[in-house]
PDB file of C-alpha atoms in Angstrom:
ATOM      1  CA  PRO F   1    -154.927  -4.595   6.058  1.00 36.00           C
ATOM      2  CA  THR F   2    -153.115  -2.019   8.143  1.00 45.00           C
ATOM      3  CA  ASP F   3    -155.504   0.888   7.725  1.00 48.00           C
ATOM      4  CA  ASP F   4    -155.437   1.917  11.365  1.00 59.00           C
ATOM      5  CA  THR F   5    -153.211   4.980  10.967  1.00 76.00           C
ATOM      6  CA  VAL F   6    -154.007   8.053  13.009  1.00 78.00           C
ATOM      7  CA  THR F   7    -152.360  11.304  11.987  1.00 81.00           C
ATOM      8  CA  ILE F   8    -151.946  14.188  14.385  1.00 85.00           C
ATOM      9  CA  ALA F   9    -151.256  17.740  13.243  1.00 88.00           C
ATOM     10  CA  LEU F  10    -151.010  21.182  14.798  1.00 92.00           C
ATOM     11  CA  ALA F  11    -154.084  22.995  13.457  1.00 93.00           C
ATOM     12  CA  SER F  12    -153.264  26.363  15.003  1.00 94.00           C
ATOM     13  CA  GLY F  13    -151.035  27.787  17.654  1.00 93.00           C
ATOM     14  CA  PRO F  14    -148.699  30.593  18.605  1.00 94.00           C
ATOM     15  CA  ASP F  15    -145.585  31.296  16.545  1.00 92.00           C
ATOM     16  CA  GLY F  16    -142.897  28.797  17.461  1.00 91.00           C
ATOM     17  CA  ALA F  17    -145.258  26.042  18.627  1.00 93.00           C
ATOM     18  CA  GLU F  18    -144.267  22.617  17.316  1.00 93.00           C
ATOM     19  CA  LEU F  19    -145.794  19.180  17.413  1.00 91.00           C
ATOM     20  CA  ASP F  20    -143.209  16.463  18.003  1.00 91.00           C
ATOM     21  CA  VAL F  21    -144.323  12.972  16.919  1.00 84.00           C
ATOM     22  CA  GLU F  22    -143.440  10.287  19.442  1.00 87.00           C
ATOM     23  CA  SER F  23    -145.294   7.369  17.807  1.00 82.00           C
ATOM     24  CA  VAL F  24    -147.788   6.770  14.973  1.00 76.00           C
ATOM     25  CA  GLY F  25    -150.685   4.394  14.407  1.00 73.00           C
ATOM     26  CA  ASN F  26    -153.759   3.730  16.546  1.00 71.00           C
ATOM     27  CA  ASP F  27    -151.851   4.693  19.668  1.00 77.00           C
ATOM     28  CA  ALA F  28    -150.278   7.812  18.147  1.00 78.00           C
ATOM     29  CA  VAL F  29    -148.547  10.109  20.600  1.00 85.00           C
ATOM     30  CA  SER F  30    -147.342  13.641  19.936  1.00 88.00           C
ATOM     31  CA  PHE F  31    -146.024  16.360  22.224  1.00 91.00           C
ATOM     32  CA  LEU F  32    -146.742  20.045  21.834  1.00 91.00           C
ATOM     33  CA  SER F  33    -143.673  22.146  22.562  1.00 92.00           C
ATOM     34  CA  PHE F  34    -143.526  25.911  22.801  1.00 91.00           C
ATOM     35  CA  ARG F  35    -140.961  28.338  24.181  1.00 89.00           C
ATOM     36  CA  PRO F  36    -142.634  31.726  24.448  1.00 91.00           C
ATOM     37  CA  SER F  37    -140.681  34.892  23.882  1.00 90.00           C
ATOM     38  CA  ARG F  38    -140.180  37.084  26.914  1.00 89.00           C
ATOM     39  CA  SER F  39    -142.598  39.630  25.456  1.00 89.00           C
ATOM     40  CA  LEU F  40    -145.473  37.155  25.961  1.00 92.00           C
ATOM     41  CA  ALA F  41    -145.293  37.087  29.781  1.00 91.00           C
ATOM     42  CA  GLY F  42    -148.839  37.031  31.132  1.00 90.00           C
ATOM     43  CA  ALA F  43    -150.408  36.123  27.792  1.00 91.00           C
ATOM     44  CA  ALA F  44    -152.978  33.359  27.359  1.00 92.00           C
ATOM     45  CA  LEU F  45    -152.432  31.673  23.995  1.00 94.00           C
ATOM     46  CA  GLN F  46    -154.375  28.918  22.306  1.00 96.00           C
ATOM     47  CA  ALA F  47    -153.057  25.883  20.434  1.00 95.00           C
ATOM     48  CA  CYS F  48    -155.276  23.365  18.651  1.00 95.00           C
ATOM     49  CA  VAL F  49    -154.321  19.836  17.601  1.00 92.00           C
ATOM     50  CA  THR F  50    -156.277  17.774  15.080  1.00 91.00           C
ATOM     51  CA  ALA F  51    -156.270  13.972  14.983  1.00 86.00           C
ATOM     52  CA  ARG F  52    -157.530  12.167  11.895  1.00 82.00           C
ATOM     53  CA  GLY F  53    -158.300   8.488  11.798  1.00 79.00           C
ATOM     54  CA  ALA F  54    -157.820   6.923   8.383  1.00 74.00           C
ATOM     55  CA  SER F  55    -160.746   5.404   6.561  1.00 71.00           C
ATOM     56  CA  GLY F  56    -160.918   1.675   6.183  1.00 71.00           C
ATOM     57  CA  VAL F  57    -163.192  -1.073   4.973  1.00 74.00           C
ATOM     58  CA  TYR F  58    -165.544  -0.692   7.951  1.00 73.00           C
ATOM     59  CA  ARG F  59    -165.106   2.941   8.931  1.00 69.00           C
ATOM     60  CA  THR F  60    -165.092   6.482   7.633  1.00 72.00           C
ATOM     61  CA  VAL F  61    -162.555   9.235   8.094  1.00 75.00           C
ATOM     62  CA  GLU F  62    -163.012  10.922  11.456  1.00 81.00           C
ATOM     63  CA  ASP F  63    -161.458  14.120  12.746  1.00 86.00           C
ATOM     64  CA  ALA F  64    -161.195  15.269  16.316  1.00 89.00           C
ATOM     65  CA  GLN F  65    -159.784  18.549  17.521  1.00 93.00           C
ATOM     66  CA  VAL F  66    -158.544  19.483  20.969  1.00 93.00           C
ATOM     67  CA  CYS F  67    -157.566  23.024  21.944  1.00 95.00           C
ATOM     68  CA  VAL F  68    -155.556  24.030  24.981  1.00 94.00           C
ATOM     69  CA  THR F  69    -154.804  27.382  26.544  1.00 95.00           C
ATOM     70  CA  ILE F  70    -151.170  28.097  27.277  1.00 94.00           C
ATOM     71  CA  GLU F  71    -150.720  30.607  30.081  1.00 93.00           C
ATOM     72  CA  VAL F  72    -147.284  32.182  30.001  1.00 93.00           C
ATOM     73  CA  ARG F  73    -145.949  32.775  33.524  1.00 93.00           C
ATOM     74  CA  ARG F  74    -145.376  36.303  34.713  1.00 93.00           C
ATOM     75  CA  CYS F  75    -142.118  37.523  36.243  1.00 94.00           C
ATOM     76  CA  VAL F  76    -140.218  34.360  35.308  1.00 94.00           C
ATOM     77  CA  TRP F  77    -137.713  34.156  32.476  1.00 93.00           C
ATOM     78  CA  THR F  78    -135.803  31.099  31.326  1.00 92.00           C
ATOM     79  CA  VAL F  79    -132.066  31.645  31.047  1.00 92.00           C
ATOM     80  CA  GLN F  80    -130.648  31.301  27.536  1.00 91.00           C
ATOM     81  CA  GLU F  81    -127.080  30.269  26.744  1.00 91.00           C
ATOM     82  CA  ALA F  82    -124.358  32.577  28.148  1.00 89.00           C
ATOM     83  CA  GLU F  83    -126.787  34.865  29.999  1.00 91.00           C
ATOM     84  CA  SER F  84    -125.920  36.294  33.399  1.00 91.00           C
ATOM     85  CA  LEU F  85    -127.662  38.516  35.906  1.00 92.00           C
ATOM     86  CA  VAL F  86    -125.784  41.420  34.328  1.00 92.00           C
ATOM     87  CA  SER F  87    -126.992  40.686  30.776  1.00 93.00           C
ATOM     88  CA  LEU F  88    -130.565  40.061  31.984  1.00 93.00           C
ATOM     89  CA  SER F  89    -130.550  43.286  33.985  1.00 91.00           C
ATOM     90  CA  GLN F  90    -129.324  45.202  30.919  1.00 92.00           C
ATOM     91  CA  GLU F  91    -132.164  43.718  28.856  1.00 91.00           C
ATOM     92  CA  LEU F  92    -134.647  44.790  31.535  1.00 89.00           C
ATOM     93  CA  GLY F  93    -133.059  48.141  32.265  1.00 87.00           C
ATOM     94  CA  VAL F  94    -132.582  47.513  35.993  1.00 87.00           C
ATOM     95  CA  SER F  95    -129.649  46.850  38.314  1.00 88.00           C
ATOM     96  CA  TRP F  96    -128.235  43.311  38.466  1.00 90.00           C
ATOM     97  CA  LEU F  97    -128.372  43.664  42.260  1.00 91.00           C
ATOM     98  CA  GLN F  98    -132.126  44.071  42.025  1.00 90.00           C
ATOM     99  CA  LEU F  99    -132.402  40.872  39.968  1.00 92.00           C
ATOM    100  CA  TRP F 100    -130.251  39.081  42.497  1.00 93.00           C
ATOM    101  CA  ASN F 101    -132.547  40.327  45.248  1.00 91.00           C
ATOM    102  CA  PHE F 102    -135.525  38.744  43.432  1.00 92.00           C
ATOM    103  CA  ASN F 103    -133.592  35.440  43.298  1.00 93.00           C
ATOM    104  CA  LYS F 104    -131.557  35.209  46.521  1.00 90.00           C
ATOM    105  CA  ALA F 105    -133.266  31.961  47.505  1.00 89.00           C
ATOM    106  CA  ASN F 106    -131.963  30.232  44.343  1.00 88.00           C
ATOM    107  CA  ILE F 107    -128.791  32.113  43.382  1.00 89.00           C
ATOM    108  CA  SER F 108    -126.090  32.218  46.023  1.00 87.00           C
ATOM    109  CA  ARG F 109    -123.209  33.372  43.782  1.00 86.00           C
ATOM    110  CA  PRO F 110    -124.430  36.131  41.456  1.00 82.00           C
ATOM    111  CA  ASP F 111    -120.972  36.578  39.924  1.00 76.00           C
ATOM    112  CA  PHE F 112    -121.179  33.190  38.157  1.00 78.00           C
ATOM    113  CA  ASP F 113    -123.038  32.652  34.911  1.00 70.00           C
ATOM    114  CA  LEU F 114    -126.497  31.233  35.256  1.00 86.00           C
ATOM    115  CA  GLN F 115    -127.324  27.770  33.930  1.00 90.00           C
ATOM    116  CA  THR F 116    -129.116  27.513  30.583  1.00 91.00           C
ATOM    117  CA  GLY F 117    -132.726  26.527  31.246  1.00 90.00           C
ATOM    118  CA  GLN F 118    -132.691  27.882  34.800  1.00 92.00           C
ATOM    119  CA  THR F 119    -135.626  30.123  35.706  1.00 93.00           C
ATOM    120  CA  VAL F 120    -135.043  33.602  37.068  1.00 94.00           C
ATOM    121  CA  ASN F 121    -137.558  35.929  38.695  1.00 95.00           C
ATOM    122  CA  VAL F 122    -137.456  39.297  36.939  1.00 95.00           C
ATOM    123  CA  GLY F 123    -139.983  41.130  39.085  1.00 94.00           C
ATOM    124  CA  GLN F 124    -142.544  40.706  41.822  1.00 94.00           C
ATOM    125  CA  LEU F 125    -146.187  39.736  41.465  1.00 95.00           C
ATOM    126  CA  TYR F 126    -148.729  42.341  42.501  1.00 95.00           C
ATOM    127  CA  ALA F 127    -152.474  41.673  42.899  1.00 94.00           C
ATOM    128  CA  VAL F 128    -154.516  44.452  41.268  1.00 94.00           C
ATOM    129  CA  ASP F 129    -156.677  46.320  43.768  1.00 91.00           C
ATOM    130  CA  ARG F 130    -159.677  48.607  43.409  1.00 89.00           C
ATOM    131  CA  GLY F 131    -158.605  52.029  42.144  1.00 89.00           C
ATOM    132  CA  ASP F 132    -155.350  50.835  40.562  1.00 92.00           C
ATOM    133  CA  THR F 133    -154.419  52.329  37.212  1.00 92.00           C
ATOM    134  CA  LEU F 134    -151.311  51.847  35.135  1.00 93.00           C
ATOM    135  CA  PHE F 135    -150.349  55.430  35.934  1.00 93.00           C
ATOM    136  CA  ASN F 136    -150.638  55.162  39.721  1.00 93.00           C
ATOM    137  CA  LEU F 137    -148.928  51.741  39.801  1.00 94.00           C
ATOM    138  CA  ALA F 138    -146.033  53.112  37.755  1.00 93.00           C
ATOM    139  CA  GLU F 139    -145.740  56.028  40.126  1.00 93.00           C
ATOM    140  CA  ARG F 140    -146.051  53.889  43.281  1.00 93.00           C
ATOM    141  CA  PHE F 141    -143.405  51.372  42.187  1.00 92.00           C
ATOM    142  CA  SER F 142    -140.915  53.789  40.537  1.00 90.00           C
ATOM    143  CA  THR F 143    -141.348  52.316  37.108  1.00 92.00           C
ATOM    144  CA  SER F 144    -143.065  53.322  33.880  1.00 91.00           C
ATOM    145  CA  ILE F 145    -146.341  52.401  32.234  1.00 92.00           C
ATOM    146  CA  GLU F 146    -144.262  51.118  29.327  1.00 91.00           C
ATOM    147  CA  MET F 147    -142.358  48.740  31.649  1.00 92.00           C
ATOM    148  CA  ILE F 148    -145.585  47.429  33.222  1.00 93.00           C
ATOM    149  CA  GLU F 149    -147.007  46.778  29.752  1.00 92.00           C
ATOM    150  CA  ARG F 150    -143.739  45.174  28.606  1.00 91.00           C
ATOM    151  CA  MET F 151    -143.775  42.762  31.537  1.00 93.00           C
ATOM    152  CA  ASN F 152    -147.513  41.934  31.169  1.00 93.00           C
ATOM    153  CA  ALA F 153    -148.549  41.099  27.603  1.00 90.00           C
ATOM    154  CA  ASP F 154    -152.254  40.893  28.440  1.00 88.00           C
ATOM    155  CA  VAL F 155    -152.249  44.407  29.907  1.00 88.00           C
ATOM    156  CA  ALA F 156    -150.277  45.783  26.952  1.00 72.00           C
ATOM    157  CA  ASP F 157    -152.989  44.433  24.622  1.00 71.00           C
ATOM    158  CA  SER F 158    -156.031  45.590  26.592  1.00 75.00           C
ATOM    159  CA  LYS F 159    -154.754  48.487  28.757  1.00 76.00           C
ATOM    160  CA  THR F 160    -157.267  47.171  31.312  1.00 78.00           C
ATOM    161  CA  LEU F 161    -156.799  46.326  34.978  1.00 88.00           C
ATOM    162  CA  VAL F 162    -159.452  44.229  36.724  1.00 85.00           C
ATOM    163  CA  ALA F 163    -159.964  44.802  40.441  1.00 82.00           C
ATOM    164  CA  ASP F 164    -161.919  42.243  42.478  1.00 81.00           C
ATOM    165  CA  ALA F 165    -161.310  39.473  39.935  1.00 82.00           C
ATOM    166  CA  ASP F 166    -161.479  35.904  41.188  1.00 86.00           C
ATOM    167  CA  PRO F 167    -158.697  34.846  41.122  1.00 87.00           C
ATOM    168  CA  PRO F 168    -157.108  38.306  41.426  1.00 87.00           C
ATOM    169  CA  GLN F 169    -155.473  39.790  38.346  1.00 90.00           C
ATOM    170  CA  LEU F 170    -151.722  39.620  38.858  1.00 94.00           C
ATOM    171  CA  LEU F 171    -149.140  41.930  37.354  1.00 95.00           C
ATOM    172  CA  CYS F 172    -145.390  41.559  37.138  1.00 96.00           C
ATOM    173  CA  ILE F 173    -143.867  44.709  38.561  1.00 95.00           C
ATOM    174  CA  THR F 174    -140.224  45.439  37.878  1.00 91.00           C
ATOM    175  CA  PHE F 175    -139.218  48.665  39.526  1.00 81.00           C
ATOM    176  CA  ASN F 176    -135.912  50.390  39.206  1.00 67.00           C
ATOM    177  CA  SER F 177    -134.788  51.339  42.680  1.00 60.00           C
ATOM    178  CA  CYS F 178    -131.399  52.527  41.458  1.00 56.00           C
ATOM    179  CA  THR F 179    -132.418  55.207  38.984  1.00 49.00           C
ATOM    180  CA  GLY F 180    -135.789  56.339  40.318  1.00 48.00           C
ATOM    181  CA  ALA F 181    -137.531  55.816  36.968  1.00 45.00           C
ATOM    182  CA  THR F 182    -140.389  58.172  36.345  1.00 47.00           C
ATOM    183  CA  VAL F 183    -143.882  57.646  35.000  1.00 45.00           C
ATOM    184  CA  GLN F 184    -144.118  58.060  31.225  1.00 46.00           C
TER     185      GLN F 184
END
């Protein structure tokens, strides 16, 4: 009898996570896919997958679960269809020239539309140091506390900065050099 079926299912995960079945049976293969929203930059999310082996004449039903942590990169956005440096800069509230400056190594012609799926740096990484607060970082980098929280989901949730962490806590800092944004 062919009672060797293994089923794989997404037990839990962030909104938008999907399990794509590649093959079924004893050698079942599935791929977890997830495209995080831009508001999740810096977040650590968990997804759990459950595999269940079917019962048979000589075995019982068995379940196994594996969980993985998905760490969403900071300061990097994936270009969606028809986006340009101008539209991305408008979404961020900064100058397109500033975005180009973050990406000069990879974008030689900023006047052309970006390619869908291309990654774009939207800020610079900063390692948190002793004495740093959201207020003084916002002031130092001509940005706002709101912008720092927007670009760093984990900080927005906890409002906590960790100095002397190993590895160092990193923040995505997007400053607005053109308007001289003020601390809010």
